[in-house]
Coordinates of C-alpha atoms and ligand atoms in Angstrom, one line a residue:
X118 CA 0.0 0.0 0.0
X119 CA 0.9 3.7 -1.3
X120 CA 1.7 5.5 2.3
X121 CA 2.4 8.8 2.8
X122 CA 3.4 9.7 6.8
X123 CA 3.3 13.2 7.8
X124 CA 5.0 14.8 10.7
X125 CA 6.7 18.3 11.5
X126 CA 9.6 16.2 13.5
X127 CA 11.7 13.0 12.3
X128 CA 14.6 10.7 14.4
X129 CA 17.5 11.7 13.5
X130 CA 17.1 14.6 11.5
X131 CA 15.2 16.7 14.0
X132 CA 13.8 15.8 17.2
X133 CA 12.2 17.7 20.1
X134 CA 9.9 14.3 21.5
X135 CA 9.0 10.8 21.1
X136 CA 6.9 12.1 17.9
X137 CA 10.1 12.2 15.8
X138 CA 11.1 8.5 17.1
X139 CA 7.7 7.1 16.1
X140 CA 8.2 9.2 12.8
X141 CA 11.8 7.7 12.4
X142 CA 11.1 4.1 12.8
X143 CA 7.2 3.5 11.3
X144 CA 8.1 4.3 7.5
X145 CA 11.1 1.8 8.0
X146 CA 8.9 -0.6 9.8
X147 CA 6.1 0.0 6.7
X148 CA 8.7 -0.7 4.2
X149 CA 10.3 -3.8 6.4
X150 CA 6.9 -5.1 5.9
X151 CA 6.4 -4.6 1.6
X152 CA 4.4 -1.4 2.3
X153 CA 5.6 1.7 0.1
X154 CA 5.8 4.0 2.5
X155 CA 7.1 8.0 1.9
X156 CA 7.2 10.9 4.4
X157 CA 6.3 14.4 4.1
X158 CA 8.4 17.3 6.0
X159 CA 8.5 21.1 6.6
X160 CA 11.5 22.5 5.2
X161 CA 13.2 23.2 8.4
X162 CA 17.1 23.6 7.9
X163 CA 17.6 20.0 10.0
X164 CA 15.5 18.8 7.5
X165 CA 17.0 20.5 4.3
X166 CA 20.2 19.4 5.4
X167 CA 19.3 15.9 5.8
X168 CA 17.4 14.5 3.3
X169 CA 20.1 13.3 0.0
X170 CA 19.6 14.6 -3.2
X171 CA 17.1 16.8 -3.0
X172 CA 15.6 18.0 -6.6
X173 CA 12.4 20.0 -7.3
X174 CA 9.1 18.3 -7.5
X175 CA 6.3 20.4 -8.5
X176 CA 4.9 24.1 -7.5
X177 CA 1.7 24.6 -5.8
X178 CA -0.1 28.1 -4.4
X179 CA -0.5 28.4 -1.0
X180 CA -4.2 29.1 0.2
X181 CA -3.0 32.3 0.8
X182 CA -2.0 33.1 -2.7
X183 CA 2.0 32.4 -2.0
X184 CA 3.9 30.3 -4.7
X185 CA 5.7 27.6 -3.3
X186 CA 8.0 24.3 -4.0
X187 CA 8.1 20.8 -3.3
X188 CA 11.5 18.5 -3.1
X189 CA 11.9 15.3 -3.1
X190 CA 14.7 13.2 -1.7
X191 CA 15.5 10.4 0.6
X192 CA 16.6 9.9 4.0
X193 CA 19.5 7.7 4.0
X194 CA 20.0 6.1 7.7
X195 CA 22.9 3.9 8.5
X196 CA 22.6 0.3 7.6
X197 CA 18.5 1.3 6.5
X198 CA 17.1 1.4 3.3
X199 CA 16.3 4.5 2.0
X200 CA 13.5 7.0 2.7
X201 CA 12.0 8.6 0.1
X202 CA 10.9 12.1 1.1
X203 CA 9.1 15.2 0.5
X204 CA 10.1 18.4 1.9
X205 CA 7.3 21.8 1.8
X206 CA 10.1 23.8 0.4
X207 CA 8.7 27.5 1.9
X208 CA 12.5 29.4 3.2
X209 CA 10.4 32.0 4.2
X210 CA 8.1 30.3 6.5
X211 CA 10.5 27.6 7.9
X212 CA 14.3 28.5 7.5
X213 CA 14.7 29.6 11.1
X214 CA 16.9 28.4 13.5
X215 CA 16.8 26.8 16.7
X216 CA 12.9 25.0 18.1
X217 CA 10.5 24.2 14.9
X218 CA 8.0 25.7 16.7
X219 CA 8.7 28.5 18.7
X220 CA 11.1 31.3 18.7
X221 CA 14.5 32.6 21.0
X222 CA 12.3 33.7 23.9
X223 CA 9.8 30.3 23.5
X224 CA 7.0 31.8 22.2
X225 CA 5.1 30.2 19.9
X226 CA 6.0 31.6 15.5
X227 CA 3.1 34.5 14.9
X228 CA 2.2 33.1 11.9
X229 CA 2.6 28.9 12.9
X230 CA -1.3 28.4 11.4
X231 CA 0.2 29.5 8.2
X232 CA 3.1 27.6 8.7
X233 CA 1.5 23.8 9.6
X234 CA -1.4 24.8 6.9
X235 CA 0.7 24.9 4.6
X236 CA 2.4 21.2 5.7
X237 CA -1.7 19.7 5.4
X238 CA -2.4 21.2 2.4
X239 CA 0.9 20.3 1.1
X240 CA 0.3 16.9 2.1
X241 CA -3.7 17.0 0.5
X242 CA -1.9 18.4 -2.6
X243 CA 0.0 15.1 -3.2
X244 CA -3.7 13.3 -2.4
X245 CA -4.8 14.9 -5.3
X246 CA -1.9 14.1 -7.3
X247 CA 0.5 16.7 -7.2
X248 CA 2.8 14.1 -8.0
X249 CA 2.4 12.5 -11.2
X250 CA 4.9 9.7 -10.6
X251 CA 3.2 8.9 -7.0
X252 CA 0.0 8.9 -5.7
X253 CA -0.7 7.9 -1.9
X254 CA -3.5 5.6 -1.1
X255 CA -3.1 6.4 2.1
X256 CA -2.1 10.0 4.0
X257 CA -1.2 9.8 7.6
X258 CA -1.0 12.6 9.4
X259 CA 0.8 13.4 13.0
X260 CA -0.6 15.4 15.9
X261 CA -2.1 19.2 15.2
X262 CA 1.0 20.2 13.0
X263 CA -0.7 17.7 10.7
X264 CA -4.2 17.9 11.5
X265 CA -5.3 20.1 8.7
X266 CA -4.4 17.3 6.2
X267 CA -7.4 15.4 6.7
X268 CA -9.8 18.5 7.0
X269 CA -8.2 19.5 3.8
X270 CA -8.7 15.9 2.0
X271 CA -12.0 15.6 3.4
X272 CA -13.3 18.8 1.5
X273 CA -11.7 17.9 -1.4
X274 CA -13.3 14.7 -1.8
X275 CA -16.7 16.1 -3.6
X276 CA -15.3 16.6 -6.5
X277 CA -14.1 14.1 -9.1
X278 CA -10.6 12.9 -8.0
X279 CA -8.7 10.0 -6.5
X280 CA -10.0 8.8 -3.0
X281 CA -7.5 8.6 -0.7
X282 CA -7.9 8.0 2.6
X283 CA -7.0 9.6 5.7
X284 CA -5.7 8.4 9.5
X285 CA -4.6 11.0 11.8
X286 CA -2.8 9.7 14.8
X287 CA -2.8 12.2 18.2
X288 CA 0.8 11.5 20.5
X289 CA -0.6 14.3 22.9
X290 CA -4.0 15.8 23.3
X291 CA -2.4 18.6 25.3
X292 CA -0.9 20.0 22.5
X293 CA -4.0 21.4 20.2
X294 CA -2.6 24.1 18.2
X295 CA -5.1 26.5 18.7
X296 CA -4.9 29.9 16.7
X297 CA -7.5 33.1 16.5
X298 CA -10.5 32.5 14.7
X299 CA -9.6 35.7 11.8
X300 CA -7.1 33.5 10.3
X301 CA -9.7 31.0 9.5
X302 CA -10.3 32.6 5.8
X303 CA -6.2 32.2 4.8
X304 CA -6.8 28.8 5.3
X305 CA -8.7 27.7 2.1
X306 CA -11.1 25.9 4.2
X307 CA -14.8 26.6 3.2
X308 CA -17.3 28.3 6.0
X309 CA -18.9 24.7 6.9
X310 CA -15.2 24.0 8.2
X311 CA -15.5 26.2 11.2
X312 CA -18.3 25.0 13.7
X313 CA -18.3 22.4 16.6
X314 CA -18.3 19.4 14.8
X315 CA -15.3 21.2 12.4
X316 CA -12.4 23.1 13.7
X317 CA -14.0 25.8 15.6
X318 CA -12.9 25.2 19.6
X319 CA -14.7 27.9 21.9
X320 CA -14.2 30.6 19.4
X321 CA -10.8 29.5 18.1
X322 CA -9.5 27.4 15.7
X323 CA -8.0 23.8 16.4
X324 CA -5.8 22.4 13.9
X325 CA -6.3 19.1 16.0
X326 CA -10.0 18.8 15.7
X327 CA -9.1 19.4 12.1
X328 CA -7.3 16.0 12.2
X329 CA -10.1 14.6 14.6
X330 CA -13.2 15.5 13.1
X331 CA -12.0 14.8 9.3
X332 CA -9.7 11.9 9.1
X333 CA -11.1 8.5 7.8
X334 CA -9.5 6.3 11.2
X335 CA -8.1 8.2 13.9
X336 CA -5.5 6.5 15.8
X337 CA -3.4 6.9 19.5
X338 CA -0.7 5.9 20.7
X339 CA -1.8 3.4 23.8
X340 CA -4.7 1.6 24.4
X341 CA -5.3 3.3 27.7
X342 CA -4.5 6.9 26.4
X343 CA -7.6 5.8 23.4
X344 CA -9.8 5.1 26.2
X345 CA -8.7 7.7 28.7
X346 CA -9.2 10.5 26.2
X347 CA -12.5 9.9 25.6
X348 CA -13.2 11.0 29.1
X349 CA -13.6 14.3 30.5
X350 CA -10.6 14.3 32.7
X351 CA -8.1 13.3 30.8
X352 CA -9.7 14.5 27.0
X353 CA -8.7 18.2 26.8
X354 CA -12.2 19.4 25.9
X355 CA -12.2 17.1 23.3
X356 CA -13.6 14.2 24.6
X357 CA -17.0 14.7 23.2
X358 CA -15.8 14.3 19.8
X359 CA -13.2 11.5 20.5
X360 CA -16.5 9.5 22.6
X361 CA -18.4 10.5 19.5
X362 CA -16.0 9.1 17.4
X363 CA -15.1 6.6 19.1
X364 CA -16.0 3.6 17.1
X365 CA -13.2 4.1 14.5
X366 CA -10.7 5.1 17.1
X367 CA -7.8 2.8 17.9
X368 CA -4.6 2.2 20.4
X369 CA -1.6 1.3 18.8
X370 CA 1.4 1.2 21.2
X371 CA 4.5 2.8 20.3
X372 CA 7.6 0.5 19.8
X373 CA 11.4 0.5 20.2
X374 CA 14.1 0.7 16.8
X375 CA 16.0 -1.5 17.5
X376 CA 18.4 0.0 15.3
X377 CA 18.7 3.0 17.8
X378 CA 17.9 1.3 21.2
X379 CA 19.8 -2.0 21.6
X380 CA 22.2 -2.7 24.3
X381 CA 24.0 -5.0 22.6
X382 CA 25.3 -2.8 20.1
X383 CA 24.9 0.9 21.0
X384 CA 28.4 3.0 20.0
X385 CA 27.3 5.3 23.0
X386 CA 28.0 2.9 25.6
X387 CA 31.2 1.8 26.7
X388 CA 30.4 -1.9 26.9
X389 CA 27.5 -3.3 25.5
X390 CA 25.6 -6.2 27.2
X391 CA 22.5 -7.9 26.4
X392 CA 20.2 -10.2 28.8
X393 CA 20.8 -12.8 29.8
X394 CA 24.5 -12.1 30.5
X395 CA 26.3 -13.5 33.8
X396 CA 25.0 -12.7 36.8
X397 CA 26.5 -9.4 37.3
X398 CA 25.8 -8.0 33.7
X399 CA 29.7 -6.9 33.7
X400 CA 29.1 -4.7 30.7
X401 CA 25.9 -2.9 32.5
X402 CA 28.4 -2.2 35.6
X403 CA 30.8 -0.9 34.1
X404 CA 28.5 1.5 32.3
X405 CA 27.2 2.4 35.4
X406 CA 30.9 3.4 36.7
X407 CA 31.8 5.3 34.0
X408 CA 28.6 7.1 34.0
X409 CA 29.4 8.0 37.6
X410 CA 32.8 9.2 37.0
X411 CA 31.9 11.2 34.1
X412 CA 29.1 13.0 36.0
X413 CA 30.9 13.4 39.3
X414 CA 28.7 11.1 41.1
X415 CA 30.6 8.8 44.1
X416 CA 32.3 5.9 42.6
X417 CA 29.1 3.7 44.3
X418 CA 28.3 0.4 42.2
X419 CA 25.9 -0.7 45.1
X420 CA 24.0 2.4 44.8
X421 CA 20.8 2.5 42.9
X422 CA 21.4 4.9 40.1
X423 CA 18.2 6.7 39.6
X424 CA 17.7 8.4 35.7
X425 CA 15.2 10.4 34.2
X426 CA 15.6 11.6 30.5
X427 CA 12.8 13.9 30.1
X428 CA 11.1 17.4 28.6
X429 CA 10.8 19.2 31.7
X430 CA 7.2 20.1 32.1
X431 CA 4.1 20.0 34.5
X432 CA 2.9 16.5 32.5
X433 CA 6.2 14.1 33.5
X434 CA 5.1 14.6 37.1
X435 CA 8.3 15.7 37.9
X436 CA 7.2 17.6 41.2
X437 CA 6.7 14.3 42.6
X438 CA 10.6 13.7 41.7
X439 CA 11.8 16.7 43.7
X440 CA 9.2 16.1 46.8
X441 CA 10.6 12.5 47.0
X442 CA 14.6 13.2 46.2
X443 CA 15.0 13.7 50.1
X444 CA 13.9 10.3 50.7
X445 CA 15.5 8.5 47.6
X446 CA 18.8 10.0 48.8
X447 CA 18.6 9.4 52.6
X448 CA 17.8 5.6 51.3
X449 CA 21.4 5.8 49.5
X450 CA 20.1 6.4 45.9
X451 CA 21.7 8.7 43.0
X452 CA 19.8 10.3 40.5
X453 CA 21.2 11.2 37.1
X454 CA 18.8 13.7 34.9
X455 CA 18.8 15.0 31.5
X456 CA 16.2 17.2 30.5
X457 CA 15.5 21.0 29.4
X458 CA 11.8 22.7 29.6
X459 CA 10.4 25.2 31.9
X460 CA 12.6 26.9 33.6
X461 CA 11.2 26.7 37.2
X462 CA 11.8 23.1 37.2
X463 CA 15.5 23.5 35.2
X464 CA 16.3 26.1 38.5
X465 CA 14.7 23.3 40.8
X466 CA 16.9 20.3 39.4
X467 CA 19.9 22.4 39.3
X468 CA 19.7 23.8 43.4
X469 CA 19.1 20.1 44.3
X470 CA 22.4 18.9 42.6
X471 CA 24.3 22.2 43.6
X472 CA 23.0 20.9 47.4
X473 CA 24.5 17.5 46.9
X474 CA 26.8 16.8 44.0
X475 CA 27.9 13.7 44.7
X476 CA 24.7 12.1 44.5
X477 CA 22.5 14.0 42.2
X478 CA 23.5 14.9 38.6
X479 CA 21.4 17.0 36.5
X480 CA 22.2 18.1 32.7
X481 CA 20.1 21.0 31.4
X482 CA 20.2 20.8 27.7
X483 CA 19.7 18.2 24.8
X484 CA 22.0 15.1 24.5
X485 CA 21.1 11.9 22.3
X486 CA 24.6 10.6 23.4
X487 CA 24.4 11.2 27.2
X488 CA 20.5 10.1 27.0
X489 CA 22.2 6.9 26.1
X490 CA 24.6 6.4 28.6
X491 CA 21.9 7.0 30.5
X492 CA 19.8 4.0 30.0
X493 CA 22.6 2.4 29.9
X494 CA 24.4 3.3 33.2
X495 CA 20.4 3.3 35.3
X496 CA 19.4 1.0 38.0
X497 CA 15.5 2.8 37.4
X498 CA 13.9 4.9 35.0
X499 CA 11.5 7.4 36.7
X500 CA 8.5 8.5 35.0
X501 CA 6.0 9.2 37.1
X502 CA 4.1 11.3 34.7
X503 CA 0.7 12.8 35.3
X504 CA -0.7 11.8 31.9
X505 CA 1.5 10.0 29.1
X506 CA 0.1 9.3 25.8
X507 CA 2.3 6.9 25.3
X508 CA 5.8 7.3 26.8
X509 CA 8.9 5.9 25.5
X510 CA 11.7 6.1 27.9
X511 CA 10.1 3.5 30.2
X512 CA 10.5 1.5 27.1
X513 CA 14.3 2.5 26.6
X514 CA 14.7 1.5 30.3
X515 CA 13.1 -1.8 30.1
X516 CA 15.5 -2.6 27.1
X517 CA 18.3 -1.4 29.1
X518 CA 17.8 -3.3 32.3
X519 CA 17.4 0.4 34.3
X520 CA 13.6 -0.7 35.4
X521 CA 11.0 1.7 35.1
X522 CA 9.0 3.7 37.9
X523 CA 5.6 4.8 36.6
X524 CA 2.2 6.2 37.7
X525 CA -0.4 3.6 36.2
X526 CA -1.5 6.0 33.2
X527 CA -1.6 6.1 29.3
X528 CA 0.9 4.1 27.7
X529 CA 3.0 3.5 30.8
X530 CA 0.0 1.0 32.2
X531 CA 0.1 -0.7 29.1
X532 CA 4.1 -1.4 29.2
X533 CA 5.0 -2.0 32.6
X534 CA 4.1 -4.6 35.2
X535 CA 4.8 -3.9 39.2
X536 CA 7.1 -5.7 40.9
X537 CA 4.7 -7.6 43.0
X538 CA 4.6 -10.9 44.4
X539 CA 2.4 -12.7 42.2
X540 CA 3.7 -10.8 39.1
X541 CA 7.6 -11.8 40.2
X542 CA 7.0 -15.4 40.9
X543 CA 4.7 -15.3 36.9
X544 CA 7.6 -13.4 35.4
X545 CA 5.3 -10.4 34.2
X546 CA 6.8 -8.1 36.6
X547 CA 9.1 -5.6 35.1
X548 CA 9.1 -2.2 37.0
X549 CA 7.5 -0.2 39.7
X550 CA 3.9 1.2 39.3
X551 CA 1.9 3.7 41.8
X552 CA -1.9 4.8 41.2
X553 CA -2.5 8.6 42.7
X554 CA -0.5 11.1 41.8
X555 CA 0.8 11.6 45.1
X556 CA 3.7 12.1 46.8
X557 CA 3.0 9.1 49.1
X558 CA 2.2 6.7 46.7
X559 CA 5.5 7.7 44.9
X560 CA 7.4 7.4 47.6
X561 CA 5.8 3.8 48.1
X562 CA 7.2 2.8 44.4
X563 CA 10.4 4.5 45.3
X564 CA 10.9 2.0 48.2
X565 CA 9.6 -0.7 46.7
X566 CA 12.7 -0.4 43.8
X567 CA 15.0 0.0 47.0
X568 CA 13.4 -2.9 48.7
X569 CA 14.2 -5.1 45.3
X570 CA 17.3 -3.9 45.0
X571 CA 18.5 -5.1 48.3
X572 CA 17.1 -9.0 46.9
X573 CA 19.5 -9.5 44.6
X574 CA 18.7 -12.3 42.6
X575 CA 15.0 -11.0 42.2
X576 CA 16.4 -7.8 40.8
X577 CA 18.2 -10.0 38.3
X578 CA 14.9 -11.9 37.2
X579 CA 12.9 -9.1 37.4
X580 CA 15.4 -7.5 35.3
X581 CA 15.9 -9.9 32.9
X582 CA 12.1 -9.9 32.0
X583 CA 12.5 -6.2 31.4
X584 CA 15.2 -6.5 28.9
X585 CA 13.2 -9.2 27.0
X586 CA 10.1 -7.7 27.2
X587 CA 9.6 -7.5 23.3
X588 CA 8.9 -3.7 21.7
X589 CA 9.2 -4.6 18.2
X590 CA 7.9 -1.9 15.7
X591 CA 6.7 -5.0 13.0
X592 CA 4.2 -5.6 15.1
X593 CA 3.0 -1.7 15.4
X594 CA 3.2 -1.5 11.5
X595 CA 0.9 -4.2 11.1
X596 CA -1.7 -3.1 13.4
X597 CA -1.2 0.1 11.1
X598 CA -1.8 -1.4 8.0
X599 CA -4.7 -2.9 9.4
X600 CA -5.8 0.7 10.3
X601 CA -5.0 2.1 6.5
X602 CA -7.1 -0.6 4.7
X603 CA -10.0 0.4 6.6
X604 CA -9.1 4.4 6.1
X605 CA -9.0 3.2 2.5
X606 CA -12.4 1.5 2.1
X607 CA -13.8 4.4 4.2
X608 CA -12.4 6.8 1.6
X609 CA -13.5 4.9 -1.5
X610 CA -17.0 4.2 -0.2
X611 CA -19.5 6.5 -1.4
X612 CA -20.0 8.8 1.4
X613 CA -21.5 12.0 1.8
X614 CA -19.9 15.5 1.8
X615 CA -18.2 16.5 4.9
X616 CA -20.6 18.6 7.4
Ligands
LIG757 P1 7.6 13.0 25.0 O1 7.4 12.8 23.5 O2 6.3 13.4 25.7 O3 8.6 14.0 25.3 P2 8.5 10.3 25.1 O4 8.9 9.5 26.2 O5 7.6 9.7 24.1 O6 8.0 11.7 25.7 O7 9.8 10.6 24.2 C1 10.8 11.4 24.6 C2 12.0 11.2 23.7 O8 12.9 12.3 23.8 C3 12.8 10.0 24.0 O9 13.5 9.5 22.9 C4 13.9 10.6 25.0 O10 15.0 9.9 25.1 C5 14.1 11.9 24.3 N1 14.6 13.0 25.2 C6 13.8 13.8 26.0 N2 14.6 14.7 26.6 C7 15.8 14.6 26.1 C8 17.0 15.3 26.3 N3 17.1 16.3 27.2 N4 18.1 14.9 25.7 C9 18.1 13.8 24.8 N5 16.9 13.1 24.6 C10 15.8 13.5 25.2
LIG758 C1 4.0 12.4 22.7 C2 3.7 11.9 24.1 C3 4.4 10.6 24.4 C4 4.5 9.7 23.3 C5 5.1 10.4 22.1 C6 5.3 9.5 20.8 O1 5.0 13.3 22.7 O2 3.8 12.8 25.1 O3 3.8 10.0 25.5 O4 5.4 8.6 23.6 O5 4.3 11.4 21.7 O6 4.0 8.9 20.5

């Protein structure tokens, strides 16, 4: 099947979340499974300078009268086949440095609804065969920066054309991209577009509930984040719609690429290891030393090494990290963290490892490499996020033997199992799980993954289960394809025009 993935971010070219590793490693997994899969970009510099050989496609006008370009190269990643890409060539709207989607002083781009616009229509361009040489079958789009693809598709579809069909896939409700209502007319959309059923949100325009209300199969990125957004606590207004259209919503976990995220063989660590290896996992160790040595933490291989590898903002529930570090730390623990975000909890991080150097470690910044080490070095993984769509350092950490600490939500109930006494002795348990969103309950977890620690050999097994726990992406990419044949027949079924 004819595939066309969209997305504003993509492993390794440009990353600021776990959207660009699920954009990395599904068009590989599609084409690892016969599917002919192509991607779709903004012309961001990361992206300009990454995709090979890029040569001029076709023109197309902007809604808003504008003339622009579209490339076409591929994305050539060691040892992978090849990519091939489109890139919205538009200088003008996307050739600035630093964050895709905000500027120096973080504030979202004044004119972002004309930038991600232009990505959808781009994207229902190609639907419509901009693209003599290819036509999708299927266009699927990623989070708001996507979302108007479908809306765009959907309107489209009236007149005589191909019918393609459309999935649009949500990694975080939280994240609507919500603009004033006056720039609804530089859109091209036509007046039905904005109501409550279209993209109109309480007097604003949603680019998400353009992807919501219009694709052909909507898709998220957990089971439990499916079901849990269709509620009102956890559906960001939008759980009307998403109840509403709830019958062709599915949960697709995310999955690991193995390419990137393998023990075994990761150049950023300075032993690899792989389970199950003797009983001291020598290469793990030494990892862990290393890490320590590097980061000025005491040279202490019988300390649990606590990591976290995160954005830093109010959903990873890292208030419950800094409430608890007294405790973790009085229990003989060390925690490593690697993050940037808000800068309250940057200043936070940083006074508690000023306070106590030898034992808490905290990078402000971005750093694929040390994110690595990381996993590697790590006893446990905390995540103890307040909502999590899906979540995929828990996953890195399972692979890497550091076992993951979670609050039971979203994706992280879906891919972890507590280390309890009936799941040890079945060989499901594989990390450390707490319910309320409270420091108590954390706490609980926190001592619970001491409490292990001190058993040895049930850290081992517990461990080991972790590590083998398997995350493959074949088996996302089929419940995908699943997903598109339906978006397909949905699309080529005669259907009504869009409300
Ligand atoms: P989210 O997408 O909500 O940020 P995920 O857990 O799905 O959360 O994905 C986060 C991704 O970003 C992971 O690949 C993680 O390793 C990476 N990451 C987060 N912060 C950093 C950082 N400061 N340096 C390097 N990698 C990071
Ligand atoms: C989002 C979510 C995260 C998910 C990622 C990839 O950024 O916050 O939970 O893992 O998308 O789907």
């Amino acid at each position: 099947m004819r595939v066309l993935q969209v997305s504003a971010e993509l492993f390794p070219l440009l990353k600021t979340g776990g959207l660009a590793d699920v954009a990395g490693a599904l068009p590989l997994a599609l084409m690892a499974a016969g599917q002919d899969a192509r991607v779709l970009l903004p012309g961001f510099p990361a992206i300009v300078a990454g995709v090979r050989g890029l040569a001029p496609v076709a023109a197309f006008s902007a809604p808003w009268g504008e003339r622009f370009g579209l490339l076409q190269g591929r994305i050539e990643i060691d040892g992978a086949p090849p990519i091939p890409a489109y890139v919205v060539d538009a200088p003008a709207l996307f050739d600035r440095p630093g964050n895709p989607y905000e500027d120096a002083n973080r504030q979202p781009y004044g004119d972002n609804h004309r930038r991600f616009a232009l990505l959808g229509w781009a994207a229902a361009q190609l639907a419509q065969g901009l693209d003599p040489a290819w036509l999708p079958e299927v266009v699927h789009a990623h989070d708001w920066h996507a979302g108007l693809a479908p809306a765009y598709m959907a309107f489209a579809r009236g007149v005589d054309g191909p019918r393609v069909g459309s999935v649009f896939t949500v990694h975080n409700l939280a994240y609507q991209g919500l603009f004033a209502p006056w720039h609804f007319p530089e859109l091209g959309l036509p007046a039905p577009a904005f109501q409550m059923n279209g993209l109109e949100y309480h007097g604003q325009l949603s680019f998400m509930k353009g992807g919501l209300a219009y694709a052909d199969r909507l898709t998220t990125v957990s089971p439990t984040y499916a079901r849990e957004i269709q509620t009102p606590d956890q559906g960001c207004g939008l759980d009307g719609l998403l109840r509403q259209r709830g019958g062709v919503l599915d949960g697709i976990l995310n999955a690991v690429d193995d390419q990137v995220w393998n023990p075994a063989a990761d150049p950023a660590l300075v032993q690899g290891y792989q389970a199950p290896e003797g009983r001291h996992m020598t290469g793990k160790a030494r990892c862990k030393s290393v890490l320590q040595h590097q980061l000025g933490l005491a040279a202490r291989p019988d300390a649990p090494l606590f990591i976290l590898v995160s954005r830093l903002t109010e959903q990873k529930g890292l208030r419950l990290v800094l409430q608890g570090l007294d405790a973790l730390l009085a229990q003989g623990g060390q925690l490593a963290l690697l993050g940037s975000g808000e800068a309250w909890l940057e200043d936070a991080f940083r006074q508690r490892a000023a306070a106590a150097p030898d034992a808490v470690s905290v990078t402000i910044g971005y750093n694929e490499t040390l994110a690595h080490q990381l996993f590697g070095a790590g006893d446990v993984t905390l995540v103890p996020s307040l909502f999590e769509p899906c979540g995929l350092t828990q996953m890195y950490g399972l692979k890497y033997g550091s076992l993951p600490l979670v609050r039971r939500v979203g994706g992280l109930a879906d891919t972890v199992v507590d280390s309890t006494l009936e799941d040890m002795a079945s060989g499901e348990a594989t990390g450390f799980v707490f319910d309320r969103f409270d420091s108590a309950d954390y706490d609980r977890a926190v001592r619970r993954a001491f409490a292990l620690y001190q058993r040895a050999p049930d850290w081992r097994r517990v461990r080991g289960h972790a590590m083998r726990r398997p995350a493959d992406w074949a088996t996302a990419a089929a419940q995908y394809v699943a997903v598109y044949r339906q978006a397909l027949a949905a699309a080529q079924a005669p259907t009504p025009l869009p409300h």
